[in-house]
Coordinates of C-alpha atoms and ligand atoms in Angstrom, one line a residue:
M1 CA -0.7 -0.2 0.5
R2 CA 1.1 3.7 -1.5
I3 CA -0.1 5.9 1.1
L4 CA 0.7 10.4 -0.4
S5 CA 1.3 12.1 3.6
I6 CA 0.4 15.7 4.1
E7 CA 1.3 17.8 7.1
T8 CA 0.2 21.7 7.9
S9 CA -0.2 21.3 12.0
C10 CA 2.0 24.0 13.1
D11 CA 5.4 26.1 10.7
E12 CA 6.4 23.0 8.8
T13 CA 5.0 21.5 5.3
A14 CA 5.8 18.4 5.0
A15 CA 4.7 16.2 2.9
A16 CA 6.1 12.2 2.2
L17 CA 5.4 9.2 -0.4
L18 CA 5.8 5.6 2.2
E19 CA 5.5 2.8 0.9
F20 CA 4.3 -0.4 3.8
T21 CA 4.8 -4.2 2.7
Q22 CA 3.8 -6.4 5.1
K23 CA 5.0 -10.5 5.5
N24 CA 3.9 -12.8 8.4
G25 CA 2.5 -9.7 10.6
D26 CA 5.7 -7.6 10.0
I27 CA 5.6 -5.0 8.2
A28 CA 8.2 -2.5 5.9
V29 CA 8.3 0.7 5.3
N30 CA 10.3 2.4 2.3
I31 CA 10.1 6.5 2.6
V32 CA 9.9 6.7 -0.7
A33 CA 10.8 10.5 -0.8
E34 CA 9.7 13.4 1.6
K35 CA 10.2 16.8 1.4
L36 CA 9.9 19.5 4.3
H37 CA 9.9 22.8 4.7
S38 CA 9.9 25.1 7.5
Q39 CA 8.7 28.3 8.6
T40 CA 11.3 28.8 11.3
D41 CA 13.2 31.9 9.8
I42 CA 9.6 33.5 8.9
H43 CA 7.7 33.5 12.9
A44 CA 11.0 33.8 14.8
E45 CA 10.9 37.5 14.9
Y46 CA 7.4 37.0 16.7
G47 CA 9.3 34.7 19.2
G48 CA 7.0 31.9 18.0
V49 CA 4.5 30.5 15.5
F50 CA 2.0 33.7 14.0
P51 CA -1.2 31.7 13.1
T52 CA -2.3 34.0 9.4
L53 CA 1.8 33.9 8.5
A54 CA 1.9 30.0 8.9
K55 CA -1.9 29.5 6.4
R56 CA 0.0 32.1 4.1
E57 CA 3.3 29.8 4.1
H58 CA 1.6 26.6 4.2
Q59 CA -1.1 28.0 0.7
K60 CA 2.3 28.8 -1.2
I61 CA 4.5 25.9 -0.2
L62 CA 2.9 23.3 0.4
P63 CA 1.4 22.2 -3.7
L64 CA 5.1 22.9 -5.0
L65 CA 5.6 20.7 -2.6
V66 CA 3.8 18.3 -3.2
K67 CA 4.4 17.8 -6.8
N68 CA 7.8 18.3 -7.0
M69 CA 8.0 15.0 -4.5
L70 CA 5.3 13.5 -7.4
K71 CA 7.3 14.5 -10.0
E72 CA 10.4 13.5 -8.6
T73 CA 9.3 9.4 -7.8
G74 CA 7.4 9.7 -11.3
T75 CA 3.5 9.2 -9.7
L76 CA 2.3 12.1 -11.3
Q77 CA 0.8 11.5 -15.3
S78 CA -1.2 13.7 -17.7
D79 CA -4.2 13.1 -17.9
T80 CA -7.3 15.7 -19.6
A81 CA -10.3 14.3 -18.4
K82 CA -8.8 15.4 -14.4
S83 CA -10.3 19.0 -14.2
I84 CA -11.1 21.2 -11.2
T85 CA -14.9 21.0 -10.6
K86 CA -17.2 22.9 -8.3
D87 CA -16.9 21.2 -5.3
I88 CA -13.4 21.6 -5.9
E89 CA -14.3 25.3 -5.6
T90 CA -16.4 25.1 -2.5
I91 CA -13.8 23.6 -0.9
C92 CA -10.7 26.1 -1.7
E93 CA -13.0 28.8 -0.9
R94 CA -11.1 30.0 2.0
E95 CA -7.5 29.4 0.6
P96 CA -8.5 31.2 -2.4
D97 CA -4.2 31.3 -4.0
M98 CA -3.9 27.8 -2.6
L99 CA -7.0 27.4 -5.7
S100 CA -5.4 28.8 -8.6
M101 CA -2.0 26.8 -7.2
I102 CA -3.4 23.8 -7.9
R103 CA -5.8 24.9 -11.0
D104 CA -2.0 26.0 -12.3
N105 CA 0.2 22.6 -11.5
F106 CA -3.4 20.4 -10.5
E107 CA -5.2 20.0 -13.5
K108 CA -5.1 17.5 -16.2
T109 CA -3.2 15.7 -14.2
R110 CA -4.3 12.0 -12.4
I111 CA -1.1 10.1 -9.8
E112 CA -0.4 6.7 -9.7
D113 CA 0.3 3.9 -7.5
I114 CA -1.5 6.2 -4.3
D115 CA -3.7 4.6 -2.5
A116 CA -4.5 7.2 -0.3
I117 CA -3.8 10.3 0.9
A118 CA -3.2 11.2 4.8
V119 CA -3.2 14.0 6.1
T120 CA -3.7 15.9 9.6
R121 CA -6.8 16.8 10.8
G122 CA -5.8 18.5 14.3
P123 CA -4.3 19.5 16.8
G124 CA -3.0 22.3 16.2
L125 CA -3.6 25.7 14.9
A126 CA -6.6 26.0 12.6
P127 CA -5.8 27.7 10.6
A128 CA -2.9 25.9 9.1
L129 CA -4.6 22.8 9.6
W130 CA -7.2 23.6 7.1
V131 CA -4.6 23.8 4.6
G132 CA -3.7 20.5 4.7
V133 CA -7.1 19.4 4.7
N134 CA -8.7 21.2 2.0
F135 CA -5.6 20.8 -0.2
A136 CA -6.3 17.3 0.4
R137 CA -9.3 17.0 -0.2
A138 CA -9.0 19.3 -3.5
I139 CA -6.4 16.3 -4.8
A140 CA -9.1 13.4 -3.3
T141 CA -11.6 15.3 -5.0
L142 CA -9.5 15.4 -8.7
W143 CA -7.9 11.8 -8.5
Q144 CA -10.8 10.4 -7.1
I145 CA -9.0 9.0 -3.7
P146 CA -9.6 8.0 -0.5
V147 CA -8.9 10.4 2.6
I148 CA -7.4 9.4 5.5
P149 CA -7.6 12.2 8.3
V150 CA -4.6 11.5 11.1
N151 CA -4.5 12.5 14.7
H152 CA -0.7 14.1 14.1
M153 CA -0.1 13.3 18.3
E154 CA -1.2 9.7 17.0
G155 CA 1.8 10.2 14.2
H156 CA 4.4 11.3 17.0
I157 CA 3.4 8.1 18.9
F158 CA 3.8 6.0 15.1
S159 CA 6.8 8.2 14.4
A160 CA 8.8 6.5 17.2
L161 CA 7.4 3.2 17.3
F162 CA 8.0 2.7 13.6
N163 CA 11.9 1.6 13.3
T164 CA 11.8 4.1 9.4
S165 CA 14.7 1.7 7.9
G166 CA 13.3 -1.7 7.4
T167 CA 10.8 -4.3 8.8
C168 CA 9.4 -4.1 12.0
S169 CA 7.1 -5.9 14.3
K170 CA 4.2 -4.6 16.5
P171 CA 5.0 -3.1 19.6
Q172 CA 4.1 -5.1 23.0
Y173 CA 0.8 -3.8 24.6
P174 CA 0.3 -2.1 26.1
V175 CA 2.1 0.9 24.9
L176 CA 2.2 3.8 27.6
S177 CA 3.7 7.7 25.4
L178 CA 5.0 10.2 26.7
L179 CA 4.5 12.8 23.9
V180 CA 5.8 16.2 24.7
S181 CA 5.6 19.5 21.7
G182 CA 5.5 22.5 21.0
G183 CA 1.9 22.5 22.0
H184 CA 1.2 19.5 24.7
T185 CA 3.1 17.2 27.6
E186 CA 0.6 14.2 28.3
L187 CA 0.9 10.5 29.0
V188 CA -1.0 8.4 26.8
L189 CA -1.8 5.1 27.9
S190 CA -2.4 2.5 25.0
P191 CA -4.2 -0.8 26.2
K192 CA -4.4 -1.8 21.8
E193 CA -3.4 -0.1 18.9
G194 CA -5.1 2.3 17.7
E195 CA -7.4 2.5 21.4
Y196 CA -6.1 5.9 24.0
K197 CA -6.2 6.9 27.0
K198 CA -4.5 9.9 28.0
I199 CA -3.5 9.2 31.7
G200 CA -1.4 12.8 32.5
N201 CA -1.2 16.0 31.0
T202 CA 0.0 19.2 31.4
L203 CA -2.3 22.0 33.3
D204 CA -0.4 25.2 31.7
D205 CA 2.6 25.6 29.4
A206 CA 3.9 22.3 27.4
A207 CA 7.5 21.7 27.6
G208 CA 8.0 22.6 24.1
E209 CA 6.3 26.0 24.9
A210 CA 8.8 26.0 28.2
F211 CA 11.8 25.3 26.8
D212 CA 10.8 28.9 23.6
K213 CA 9.4 30.8 25.7
V214 CA 12.7 30.3 28.9
A215 CA 15.6 30.3 25.7
R216 CA 13.6 34.1 24.2
L217 CA 13.8 35.2 27.5
L218 CA 17.8 33.8 27.5
G219 CA 17.9 35.8 24.0
L220 CA 18.9 32.8 21.6
P221 CA 16.6 32.5 18.8
Y222 CA 13.5 30.6 18.1
P223 CA 12.5 27.4 18.3
G224 CA 14.5 27.5 22.0
G225 CA 14.6 24.1 22.4
P226 CA 17.3 23.3 20.6
E227 CA 19.6 25.6 21.1
I228 CA 18.8 25.2 25.1
G229 CA 19.9 22.1 24.9
K230 CA 23.4 23.0 23.5
I231 CA 23.9 25.5 25.7
A232 CA 22.8 23.1 28.6
H233 CA 24.7 20.3 27.5
T234 CA 28.3 22.3 26.9
A235 CA 27.7 23.2 31.6
R236 CA 27.1 19.8 32.2
E237 CA 30.1 19.8 30.1
Q238 CA 32.7 21.6 31.4
N239 CA 30.3 21.3 35.4
L240 CA 29.3 24.2 35.2
A241 CA 27.2 24.3 38.8
A242 CA 23.8 25.8 38.4
P243 CA 23.3 30.4 39.7
V244 CA 19.7 29.1 41.0
T245 CA 17.7 26.1 42.5
L246 CA 15.1 26.1 39.8
P247 CA 11.7 24.4 41.4
R248 CA 10.5 21.0 39.7
P249 CA 6.9 21.6 39.2
M250 CA 4.1 18.9 40.3
L251 CA 7.5 16.6 41.3
K252 CA 5.4 16.0 44.9
D253 CA 1.9 16.0 43.5
S254 CA 0.2 11.9 43.0
S255 CA -1.3 13.0 39.9
L256 CA -0.1 12.0 36.1
N257 CA -0.5 15.5 35.1
F258 CA 2.6 18.6 34.2
S259 CA 2.8 22.0 34.9
Y260 CA 5.7 24.6 33.4
A261 CA 4.2 27.3 33.6
G262 CA 5.5 28.6 36.8
L263 CA 9.3 27.1 35.8
K264 CA 9.3 29.8 33.3
T265 CA 8.0 32.5 35.5
A266 CA 11.1 31.3 38.6
V267 CA 13.5 31.9 35.4
R268 CA 11.7 34.6 34.1
V269 CA 11.9 36.4 38.4
Y270 CA 15.4 35.2 38.5
L271 CA 16.4 37.0 35.6
E272 CA 14.5 40.6 36.4
K273 CA 16.7 40.0 40.4
N274 CA 20.3 39.4 38.1
P275 CA 20.3 40.4 34.6
R276 CA 23.9 40.4 33.8
L277 CA 24.9 37.1 33.7
S278 CA 27.5 35.6 32.2
E279 CA 28.3 33.4 29.2
D280 CA 28.0 30.7 31.8
E281 CA 25.6 31.7 34.4
T282 CA 23.7 31.7 31.2
M283 CA 24.3 28.2 30.1
A284 CA 24.8 27.3 33.4
L285 CA 20.7 28.7 33.6
A286 CA 19.8 26.9 31.0
M287 CA 20.9 23.0 32.1
E288 CA 19.2 23.8 35.8
F289 CA 16.0 24.5 33.9
E290 CA 16.4 21.5 31.6
D291 CA 17.0 19.6 34.7
A292 CA 13.9 20.5 35.9
V293 CA 12.0 19.7 33.2
V294 CA 13.8 15.9 32.3
E295 CA 13.7 15.7 36.0
T296 CA 9.4 16.2 36.2
L297 CA 9.2 14.7 32.6
L298 CA 10.9 11.1 34.0
E299 CA 8.9 10.8 38.2
K300 CA 5.5 10.7 36.0
T301 CA 6.3 9.0 33.4
R302 CA 7.9 6.4 36.0
R303 CA 4.6 6.7 38.8
S304 CA 3.4 6.0 34.7
I305 CA 4.8 3.0 34.8
E306 CA 4.9 1.7 38.2
I307 CA 0.8 1.6 37.9
H308 CA -0.2 0.3 34.7
N309 CA 2.8 -2.0 33.6
P310 CA 3.7 -0.7 29.7
K311 CA 5.2 -3.2 27.9
T312 CA 6.6 -0.6 25.7
I313 CA 7.1 3.0 25.9
V314 CA 6.9 6.1 23.6
V315 CA 8.7 9.1 23.2
G316 CA 7.4 11.2 20.7
G317 CA 7.4 14.6 19.5
G318 CA 9.8 17.6 18.9
V319 CA 11.1 17.9 22.0
S320 CA 12.6 14.3 23.0
A321 CA 14.8 15.1 20.1
N322 CA 16.5 16.0 23.3
K323 CA 19.6 14.9 24.2
H324 CA 19.7 14.6 28.6
L325 CA 16.0 13.7 27.6
R326 CA 16.9 11.2 25.3
E327 CA 20.2 9.3 28.4
K328 CA 18.1 9.9 30.8
M329 CA 14.6 8.2 29.8
T330 CA 17.0 5.2 28.2
E331 CA 18.2 4.6 32.1
M332 CA 15.5 5.3 33.3
I333 CA 13.5 2.1 31.8
N334 CA 16.8 -0.2 31.5
M335 CA 15.7 -0.6 35.3
Y336 CA 12.2 -2.5 33.6
P337 CA 13.9 -4.7 31.8
E338 CA 11.1 -6.4 30.8
T339 CA 9.8 -3.0 28.7
T340 CA 11.6 -1.6 26.0
L341 CA 12.0 1.9 24.8
H342 CA 10.9 3.6 21.7
L343 CA 12.4 6.6 20.7
S344 CA 11.6 8.9 17.4
E345 CA 14.6 9.0 15.1
L346 CA 16.1 12.6 15.5
K347 CA 14.7 13.4 11.6
H348 CA 11.3 12.2 12.8
A349 CA 11.0 13.3 15.9
T350 CA 10.0 17.3 15.4
D351 CA 7.2 17.9 13.5
N352 CA 6.9 16.0 9.6
A353 CA 4.9 14.1 7.1
V354 CA 6.0 10.7 7.7
M355 CA 4.9 9.8 10.8
I356 CA 1.2 11.0 9.6
A357 CA 1.8 8.3 7.0
L358 CA 2.4 5.6 10.0
A359 CA 0.0 6.5 12.0
A360 CA -2.2 6.7 8.7
Y361 CA -1.8 3.2 8.2
I362 CA -2.6 2.2 11.0
H363 CA -6.5 3.5 9.9
R364 CA -5.7 2.7 6.7
N365 CA -9.6 0.5 6.5
E366 CA -11.2 4.1 8.1
K367 CA -11.0 5.9 4.7
T368 CA -13.2 9.4 5.0
D369 CA -15.0 11.2 2.3
A370 CA -13.2 13.8 1.6
L371 CA -16.4 16.6 1.4
S372 CA -16.7 16.0 4.5
L373 CA -13.4 15.8 5.9
S374 CA -12.6 19.1 8.6
A375 CA -9.8 20.0 11.0
D376 CA -10.3 20.0 14.4
S377 CA -7.9 22.1 15.6
G378 CA -8.6 20.5 19.9
L379 CA -8.9 17.3 18.9
S380 CA -7.8 15.6 21.4
F381 CA -7.6 12.1 23.1
P382 CA -10.1 11.0 26.1
M383 CA -9.2 11.5 29.0
M384 CA -9.2 9.0 31.5
Q385 CA -9.9 9.7 35.2
H386 CA -7.0 9.5 37.9
T387 CA -7.8 6.7 40.1
N388 CA -4.0 6.6 42.5
Ligands
LIG1 O1 6.2 18.1 17.9 P1 7.2 19.7 17.4 O2 8.2 20.2 16.1 O3 6.0 20.6 17.1 C1 4.6 20.9 17.8 O4 3.5 19.5 17.2 O5 4.7 22.0 18.5 O6 7.7 20.2 18.9 C2 7.9 21.6 18.6 C3 8.8 21.1 20.1 C4 9.5 23.7 20.1 O7 9.1 23.8 21.0 C5 10.8 22.3 20.0 O8 11.9 23.9 21.0 C6 10.4 21.4 20.8 O9 9.6 21.2 20.3 N1 12.2 21.0 20.7 C7 13.6 20.8 21.0 C8 14.4 20.0 20.9 N2 14.2 20.5 19.8 C9 12.8 20.8 19.3 N3 13.2 20.7 22.8 C10 13.9 20.4 23.6 N4 15.0 19.8 22.1 C11 15.5 19.9 21.2 N5 16.4 19.3 21.3
LIG2 ZN1 4.6 18.3 17.1

């Protein structure tokens, strides 16, 4: 089966083409092609993602990204019978720029050997999501192929579970996922494939959001997560002492929830009182902040393991690219020999379209009618009542 996937939930415009083959219950995944255009430069001056700008960029970039990928893979053929219908015009009513690009680039074309179009339905920024969703609806209508809507967070889970270079066996369930991104920090339990219950959540800021906001306070560019990771690593290598002890929020709280707004405030208050930090002090403060985030993520994961005995642990989302988190999580899971840890490979930890095709494959029998599909910015796994 071949899936064309599209991701536009935030500030990455991404498309991929994946091929799946099944052999005795194992699945072989082949990334035929993948494309990613990051908008971070555009959003950097705002210190975060600016939704209307993201929408404009996605509209401009996505049709060309997909066209180039399909041309390079020999999948796009001409077909004079395929024209832009009234339905397609209606789908793109709110994205007129995209409609004219679809007209210019895809009218009178068809695609070969693609069984479905997968697209991120949510969660994410509504204006950004709608571009991907409406683009998928439009080309699916033009080419008459089905659409598979995907939950972005489920994409992050499968990005860690699937080994994209070769054959992979199905994971052992229950699977516990720690999902840490710019918009989410949650613990999700899957008793079986495709079934999810949220068992922990952030009460305010997401971990990635805290990384980005603290980076800004430290004068580092957006996105701040990788920048903090770099200087914190140097501070650790140089054995620098933290200039202040920051709080470890919710560590003593018995729930599986997180909170990062207070931690960010603690950094801000410290910087207001100590405005002229040396380079070493800045690096050591970044290290202390990273320690506080990683310790809380680790402790709530450890507690979830004790309560729910998962056989597989997944760490996914942009923050899972953090070196310190990866090392500490690996160390901790080594204490549970019955449990296997899956970390997203670095390239596919942050947003991409490969993860969307991977999750779509699991839902390959849940194809949706393109005309009735909608984006859902608040799409979420159901929350399970905490019983500890
Ligand atoms: O999953 P993702 O690419 O986008 C969302 O779905 O939000 O996550 C982006 C987040 C940003 O907040 C970014 O600063 C953070 O992931 N991030 C990192 C690292 N790489 C990306 N945070 C800490 N360390 C990193 N190496
Ligand atoms: Zn993400």
